[in-house]
Structure formats: C-alpha cells, structure tokens
PDB file of C-alpha atoms in Angstrom:
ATOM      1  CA  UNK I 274      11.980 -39.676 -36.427  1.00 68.00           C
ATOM      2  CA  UNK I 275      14.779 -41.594 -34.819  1.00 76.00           C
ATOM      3  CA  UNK I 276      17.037 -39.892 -37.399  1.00 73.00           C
ATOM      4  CA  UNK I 277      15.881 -36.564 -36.578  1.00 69.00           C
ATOM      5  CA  UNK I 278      16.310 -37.223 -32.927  1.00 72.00           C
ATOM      6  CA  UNK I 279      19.791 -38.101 -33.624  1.00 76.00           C
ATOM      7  CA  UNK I 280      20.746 -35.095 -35.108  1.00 72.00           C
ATOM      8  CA  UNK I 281      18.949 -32.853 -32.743  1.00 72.00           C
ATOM      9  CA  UNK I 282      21.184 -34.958 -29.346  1.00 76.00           C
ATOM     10  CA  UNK I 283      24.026 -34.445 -31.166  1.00 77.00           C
ATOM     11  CA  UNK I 284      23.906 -30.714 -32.514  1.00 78.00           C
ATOM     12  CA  UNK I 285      21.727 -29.607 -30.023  1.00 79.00           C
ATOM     13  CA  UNK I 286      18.781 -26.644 -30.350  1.00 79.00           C
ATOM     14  CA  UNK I 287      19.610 -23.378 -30.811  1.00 82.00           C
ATOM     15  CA  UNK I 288      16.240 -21.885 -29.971  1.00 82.00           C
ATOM     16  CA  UNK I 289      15.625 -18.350 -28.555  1.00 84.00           C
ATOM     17  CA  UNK I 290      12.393 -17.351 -29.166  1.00 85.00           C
ATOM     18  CA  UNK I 291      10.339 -17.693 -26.642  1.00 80.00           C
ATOM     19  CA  UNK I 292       6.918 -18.522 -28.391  1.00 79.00           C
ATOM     20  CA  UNK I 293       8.348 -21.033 -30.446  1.00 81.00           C
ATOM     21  CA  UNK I 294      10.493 -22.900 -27.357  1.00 81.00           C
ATOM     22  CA  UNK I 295       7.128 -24.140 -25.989  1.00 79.00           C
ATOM     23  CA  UNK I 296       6.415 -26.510 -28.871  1.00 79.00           C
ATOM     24  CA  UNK I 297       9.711 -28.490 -28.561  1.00 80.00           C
ATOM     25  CA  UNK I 298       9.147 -32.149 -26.299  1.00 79.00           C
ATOM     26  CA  UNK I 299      10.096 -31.640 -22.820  1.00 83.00           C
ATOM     27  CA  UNK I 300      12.608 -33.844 -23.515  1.00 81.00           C
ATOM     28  CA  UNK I 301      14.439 -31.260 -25.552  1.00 79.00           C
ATOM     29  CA  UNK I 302      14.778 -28.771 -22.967  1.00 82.00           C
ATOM     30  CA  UNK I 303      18.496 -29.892 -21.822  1.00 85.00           C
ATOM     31  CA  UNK I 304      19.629 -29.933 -25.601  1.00 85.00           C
ATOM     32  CA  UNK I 305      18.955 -26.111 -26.224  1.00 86.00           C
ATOM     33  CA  UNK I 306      22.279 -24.204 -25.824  1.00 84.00           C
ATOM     34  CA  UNK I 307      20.123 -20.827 -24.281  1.00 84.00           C
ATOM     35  CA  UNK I 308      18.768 -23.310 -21.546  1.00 82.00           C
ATOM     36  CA  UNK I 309      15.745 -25.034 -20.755  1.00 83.00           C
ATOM     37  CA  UNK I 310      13.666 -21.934 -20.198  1.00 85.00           C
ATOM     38  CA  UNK I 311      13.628 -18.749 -22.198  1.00 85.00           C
ATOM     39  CA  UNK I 312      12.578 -15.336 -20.520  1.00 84.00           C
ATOM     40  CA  UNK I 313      10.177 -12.867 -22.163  1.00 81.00           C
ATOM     41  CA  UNK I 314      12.914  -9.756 -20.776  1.00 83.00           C
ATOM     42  CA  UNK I 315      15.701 -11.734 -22.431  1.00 86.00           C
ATOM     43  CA  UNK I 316      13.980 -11.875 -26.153  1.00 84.00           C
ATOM     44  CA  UNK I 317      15.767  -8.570 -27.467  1.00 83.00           C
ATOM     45  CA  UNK I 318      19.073  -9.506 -26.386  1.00 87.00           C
ATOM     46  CA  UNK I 319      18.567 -13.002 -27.300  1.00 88.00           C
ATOM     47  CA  UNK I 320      16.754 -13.293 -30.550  1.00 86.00           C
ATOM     48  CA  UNK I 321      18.424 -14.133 -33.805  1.00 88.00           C
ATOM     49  CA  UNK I 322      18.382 -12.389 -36.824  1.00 87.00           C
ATOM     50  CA  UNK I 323      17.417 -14.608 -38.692  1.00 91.00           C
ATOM     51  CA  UNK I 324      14.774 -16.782 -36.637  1.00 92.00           C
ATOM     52  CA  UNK I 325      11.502 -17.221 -38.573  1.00 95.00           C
ATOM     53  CA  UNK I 326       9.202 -16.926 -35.438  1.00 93.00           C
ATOM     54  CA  UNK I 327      10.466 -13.143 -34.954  1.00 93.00           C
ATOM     55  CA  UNK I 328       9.639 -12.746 -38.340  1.00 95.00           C
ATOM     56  CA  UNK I 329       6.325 -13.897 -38.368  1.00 95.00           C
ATOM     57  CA  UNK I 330       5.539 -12.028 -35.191  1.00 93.00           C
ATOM     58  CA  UNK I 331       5.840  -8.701 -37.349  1.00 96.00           C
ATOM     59  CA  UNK I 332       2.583  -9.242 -38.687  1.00 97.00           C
ATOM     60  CA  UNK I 333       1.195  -9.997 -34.769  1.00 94.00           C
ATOM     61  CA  UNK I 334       2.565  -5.883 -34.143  1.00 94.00           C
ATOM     62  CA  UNK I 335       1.458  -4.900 -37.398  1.00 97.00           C
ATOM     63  CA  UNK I 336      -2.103  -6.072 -36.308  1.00 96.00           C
ATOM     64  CA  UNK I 337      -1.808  -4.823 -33.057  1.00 94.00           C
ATOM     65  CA  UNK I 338      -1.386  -1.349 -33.990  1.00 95.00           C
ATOM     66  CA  UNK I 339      -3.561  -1.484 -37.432  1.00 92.00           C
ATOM     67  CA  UNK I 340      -4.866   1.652 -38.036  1.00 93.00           C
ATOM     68  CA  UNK I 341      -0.604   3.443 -37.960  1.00 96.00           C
ATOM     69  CA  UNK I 342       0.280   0.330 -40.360  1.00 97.00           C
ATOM     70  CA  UNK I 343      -0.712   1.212 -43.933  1.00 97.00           C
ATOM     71  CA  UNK I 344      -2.391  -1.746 -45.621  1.00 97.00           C
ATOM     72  CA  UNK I 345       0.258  -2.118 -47.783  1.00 98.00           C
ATOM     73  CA  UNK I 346       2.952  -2.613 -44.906  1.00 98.00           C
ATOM     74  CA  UNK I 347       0.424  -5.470 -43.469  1.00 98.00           C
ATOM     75  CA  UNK I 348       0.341  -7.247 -46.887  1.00 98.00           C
ATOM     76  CA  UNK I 349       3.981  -7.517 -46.339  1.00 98.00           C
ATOM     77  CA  UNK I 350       3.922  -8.664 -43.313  1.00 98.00           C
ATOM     78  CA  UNK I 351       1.325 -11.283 -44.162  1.00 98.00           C
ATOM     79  CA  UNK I 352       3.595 -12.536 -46.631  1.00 98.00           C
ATOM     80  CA  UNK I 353       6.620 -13.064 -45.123  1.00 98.00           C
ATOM     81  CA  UNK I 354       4.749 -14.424 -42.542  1.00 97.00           C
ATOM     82  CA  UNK I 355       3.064 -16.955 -44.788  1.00 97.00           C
ATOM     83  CA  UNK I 356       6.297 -17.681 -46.373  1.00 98.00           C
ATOM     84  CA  UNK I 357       8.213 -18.104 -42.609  1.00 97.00           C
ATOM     85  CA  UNK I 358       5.549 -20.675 -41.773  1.00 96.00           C
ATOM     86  CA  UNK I 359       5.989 -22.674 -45.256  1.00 97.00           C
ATOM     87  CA  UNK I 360       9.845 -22.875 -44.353  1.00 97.00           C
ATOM     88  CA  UNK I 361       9.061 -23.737 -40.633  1.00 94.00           C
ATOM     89  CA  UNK I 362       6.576 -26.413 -41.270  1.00 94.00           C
ATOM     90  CA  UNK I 363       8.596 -27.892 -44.165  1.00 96.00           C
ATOM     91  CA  UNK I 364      11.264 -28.400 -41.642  1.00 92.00           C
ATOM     92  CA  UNK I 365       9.635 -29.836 -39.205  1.00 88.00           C
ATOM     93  CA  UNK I 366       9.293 -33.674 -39.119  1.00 83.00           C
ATOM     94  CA  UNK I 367       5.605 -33.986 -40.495  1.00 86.00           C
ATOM     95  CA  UNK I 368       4.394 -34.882 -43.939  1.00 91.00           C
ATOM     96  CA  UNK I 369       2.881 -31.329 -45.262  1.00 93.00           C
ATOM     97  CA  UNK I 370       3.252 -32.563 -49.224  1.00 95.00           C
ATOM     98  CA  UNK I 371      -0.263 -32.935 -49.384  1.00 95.00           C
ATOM     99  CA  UNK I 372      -0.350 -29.048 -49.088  1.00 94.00           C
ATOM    100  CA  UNK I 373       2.004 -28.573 -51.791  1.00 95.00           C
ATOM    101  CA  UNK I 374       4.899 -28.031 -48.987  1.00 96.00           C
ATOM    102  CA  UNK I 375       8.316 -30.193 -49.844  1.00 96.00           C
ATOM    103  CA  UNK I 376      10.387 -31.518 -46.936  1.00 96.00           C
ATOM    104  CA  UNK I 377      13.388 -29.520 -45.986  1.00 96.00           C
ATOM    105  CA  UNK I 378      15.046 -32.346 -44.274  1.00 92.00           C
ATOM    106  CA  UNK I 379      17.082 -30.750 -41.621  1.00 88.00           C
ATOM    107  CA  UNK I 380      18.885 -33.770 -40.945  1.00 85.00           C
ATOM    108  CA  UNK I 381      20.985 -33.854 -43.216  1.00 89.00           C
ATOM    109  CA  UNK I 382      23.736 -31.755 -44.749  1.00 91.00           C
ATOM    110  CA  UNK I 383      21.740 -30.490 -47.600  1.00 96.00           C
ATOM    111  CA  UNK I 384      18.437 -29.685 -46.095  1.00 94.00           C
ATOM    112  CA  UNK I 385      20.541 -27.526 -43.288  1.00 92.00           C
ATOM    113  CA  UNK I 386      22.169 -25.758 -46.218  1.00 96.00           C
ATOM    114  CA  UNK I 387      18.886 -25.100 -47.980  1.00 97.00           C
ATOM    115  CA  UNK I 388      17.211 -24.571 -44.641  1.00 95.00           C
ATOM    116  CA  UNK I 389      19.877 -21.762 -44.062  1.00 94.00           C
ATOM    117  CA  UNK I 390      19.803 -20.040 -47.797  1.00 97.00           C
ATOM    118  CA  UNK I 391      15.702 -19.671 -47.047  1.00 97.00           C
ATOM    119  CA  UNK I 392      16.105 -18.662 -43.766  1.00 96.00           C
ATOM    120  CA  UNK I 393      18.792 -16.196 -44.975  1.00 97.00           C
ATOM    121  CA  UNK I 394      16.782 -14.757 -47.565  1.00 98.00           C
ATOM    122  CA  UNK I 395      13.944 -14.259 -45.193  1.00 98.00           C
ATOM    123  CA  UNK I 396      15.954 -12.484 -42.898  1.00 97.00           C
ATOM    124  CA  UNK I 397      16.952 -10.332 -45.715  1.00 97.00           C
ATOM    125  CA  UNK I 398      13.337  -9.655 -46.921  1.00 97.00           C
ATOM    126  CA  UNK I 399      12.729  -8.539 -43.520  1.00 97.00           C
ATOM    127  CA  UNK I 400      14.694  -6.086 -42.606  1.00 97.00           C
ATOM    128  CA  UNK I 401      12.687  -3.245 -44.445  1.00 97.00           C
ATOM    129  CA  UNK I 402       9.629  -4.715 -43.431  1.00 97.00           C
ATOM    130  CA  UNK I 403      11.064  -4.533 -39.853  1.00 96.00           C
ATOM    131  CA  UNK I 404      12.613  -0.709 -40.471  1.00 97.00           C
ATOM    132  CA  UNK I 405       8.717   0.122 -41.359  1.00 98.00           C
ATOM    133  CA  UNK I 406       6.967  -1.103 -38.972  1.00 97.00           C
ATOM    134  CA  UNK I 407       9.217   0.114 -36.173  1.00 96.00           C
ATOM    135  CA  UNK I 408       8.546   3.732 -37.897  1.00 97.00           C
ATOM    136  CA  UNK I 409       5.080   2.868 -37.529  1.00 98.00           C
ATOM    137  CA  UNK I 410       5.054   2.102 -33.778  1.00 95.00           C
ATOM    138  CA  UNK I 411       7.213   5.121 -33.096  1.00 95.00           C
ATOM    139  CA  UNK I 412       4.401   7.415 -34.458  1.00 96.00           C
ATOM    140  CA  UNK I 413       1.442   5.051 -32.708  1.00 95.00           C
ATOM    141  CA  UNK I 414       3.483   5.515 -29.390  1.00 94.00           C
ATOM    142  CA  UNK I 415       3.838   9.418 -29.988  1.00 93.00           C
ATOM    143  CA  UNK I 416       0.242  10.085 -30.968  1.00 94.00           C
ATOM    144  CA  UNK I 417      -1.324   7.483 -28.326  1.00 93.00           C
ATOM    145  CA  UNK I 418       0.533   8.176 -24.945  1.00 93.00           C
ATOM    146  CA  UNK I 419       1.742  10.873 -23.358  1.00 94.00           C
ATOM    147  CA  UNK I 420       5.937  11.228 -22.897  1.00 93.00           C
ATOM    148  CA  UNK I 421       4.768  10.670 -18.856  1.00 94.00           C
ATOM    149  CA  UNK I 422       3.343   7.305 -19.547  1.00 92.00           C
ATOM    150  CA  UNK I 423       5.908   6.273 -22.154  1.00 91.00           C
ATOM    151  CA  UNK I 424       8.396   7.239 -19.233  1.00 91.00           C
ATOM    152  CA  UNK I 425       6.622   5.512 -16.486  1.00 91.00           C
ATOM    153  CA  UNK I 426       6.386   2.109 -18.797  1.00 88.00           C
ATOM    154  CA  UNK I 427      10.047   1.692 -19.176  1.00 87.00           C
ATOM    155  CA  UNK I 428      10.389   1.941 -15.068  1.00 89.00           C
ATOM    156  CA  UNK I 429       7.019  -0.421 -14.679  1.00 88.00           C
ATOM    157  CA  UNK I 430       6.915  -2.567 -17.463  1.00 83.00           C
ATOM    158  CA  UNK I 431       3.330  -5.128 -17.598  1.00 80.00           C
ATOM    159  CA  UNK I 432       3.976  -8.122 -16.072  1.00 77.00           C
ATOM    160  CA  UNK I 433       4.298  -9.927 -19.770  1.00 74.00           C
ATOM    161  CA  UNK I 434       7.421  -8.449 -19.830  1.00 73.00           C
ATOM    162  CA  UNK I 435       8.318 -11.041 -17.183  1.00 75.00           C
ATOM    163  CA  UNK I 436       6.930 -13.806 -18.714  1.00 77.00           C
ATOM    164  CA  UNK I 437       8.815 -17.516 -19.000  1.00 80.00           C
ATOM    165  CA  UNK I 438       8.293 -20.636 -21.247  1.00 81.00           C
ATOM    166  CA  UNK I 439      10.327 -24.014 -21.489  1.00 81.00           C
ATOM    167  CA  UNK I 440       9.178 -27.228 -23.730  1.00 81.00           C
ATOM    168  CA  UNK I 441       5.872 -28.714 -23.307  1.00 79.00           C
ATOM    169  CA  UNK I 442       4.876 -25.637 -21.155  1.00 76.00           C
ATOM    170  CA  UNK I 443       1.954 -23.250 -21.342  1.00 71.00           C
ATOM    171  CA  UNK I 444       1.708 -20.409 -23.593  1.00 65.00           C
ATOM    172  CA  UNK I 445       3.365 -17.806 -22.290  1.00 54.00           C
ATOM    173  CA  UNK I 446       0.368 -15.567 -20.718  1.00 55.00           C
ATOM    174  CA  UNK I 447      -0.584 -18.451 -18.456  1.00 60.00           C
ATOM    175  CA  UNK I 448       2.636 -18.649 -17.232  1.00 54.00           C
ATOM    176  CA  UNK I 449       4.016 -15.522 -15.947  1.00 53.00           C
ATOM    177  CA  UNK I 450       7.137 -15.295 -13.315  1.00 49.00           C
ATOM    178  CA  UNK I 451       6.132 -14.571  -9.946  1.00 47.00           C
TER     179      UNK I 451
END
C-alpha cells in the first residue's frame, strides 16, 4: 500500500470519469490533474478513449435501451465489460488471485506497460461495439420521441446532466448541482 501511495503522490491521477472518481480516498482528490470534482456536463469533452469505466458503461446504454440493441450487440457489450472489470480490479491494490485474477501492479514500470497494452486493446475492441450501439440509440431516439422533444431536450437537459462527484462522495444521483 505505502508503495502504491507513493506512486500515485508522485504521478498523480488522471481520472475523468465521473462514476469511477467517487471510489478514490478523499485524500486523492488534490492529486487528480482534472481536479477534485468531475462534472456530469464535462464527461464528453473529458473522457478518455481509452478509460475502462466508459467502456463498461456501454453495456449500462445497451440495457437501457434493450429492445433497439440486438442480443448479439449486448453479448458484446457484456464482454468487454466483464473483461474491463478483470483489468480494473487486477489493478487495483486488492488480492483478487483467489478469483483467478493476477495482479497488474501499477506501480511499477512493467505493470503500467502491461496495464496500458490491455487497456489499449480494450479501447480497440470497443470502438465497433461503440459505432453499434450509437446506431442503435439513433434509431431508439427516432422511433421513441418526437423531433419537438428531441429539440426541447438539448435546450432543457434533466437535471443528471448537471450532476457532480469528487472522492469519497455520493453516487452521483444523490448529489446533483444546485
């Protein structure tokens, strides 16, 4: 731990999703280079290409709009989803061996560099999955809504649009910007 702690105060967090932010110790909140607390607006702009959370939130929008995803689109998203969590957890600083998960020990040179080869790979694996879902949720949103309401959404988004999370803080639902 104190190792991993080390690395983390000197390189610093480069974290910009804002479900995953919430997870990191309070303490971490100076160290992340996007700031302390990540906006739900900002996500677009901010999120990286290859961060494993946005990945595994394609299957959360696959399941959201279920019956415009073809089953075989959700299997796809299930397993990179699956896979994103193996590399995630295997990262992170707690035993998971006894699930048949190895270590990917980020604190050192190696573990980044295999850390960044998965994470690479995934980000490579997603992109179609991505390009087919987003074709899926442009036909949901043209069979489901009328152009007026699509319209009127863009100029009154819901308020989880607007929504806010730093480390240590509540999910992001409970904690919406005033």
């Amino acid at each position: 731990r104190d190792t991993i702690n080390a690395v983390v105060e000197r390189r610093g967090i480069d974290c910009t999703h804002v479900d995953a932010l919430r997870f990191f110790a309070p303490a971490a909140a100076p160290l992340n280079r996007l700031g302390s607390t990540l906006e739900r607006r900002d996500q677009v702009r901010n999120e990286q290409k290859g961060c494993v959370h946005a990945h595994m939130d394609l299957l959360k929008i696959a399941m959201r709009i279920q019956p415009f995803v073809p089953a075989e689109l959700v299997a796809d998203c299930l397993e990179l989803a699956v896979e994103c969590r193996r590399l995630d957890v295997a990262a992170s600083p707690y035993d998971c061996t006894g699930w048949g998960i190895d270590p990917v020990p980020v604190e050192r040179a190696w573990g980044r560099k295999l850390f960044r080869q998965t994470q690479k790979q995934l980000m490579e694996k997603s992109e179609s999955v991505r390009v087919q879902l987003l074709d899926c949720y442009d036909v949901f949103l043209t069979l489901a809504f009328e152009e007026i309401i699509l319209d009127e959404a863009i100029l009154q988004p819901a308020p989880e649009r607007f929504a806010k999370t730093e480390p240590g803080g509540m999910p992001w639902r409970k904690n919406l910007i005033s």
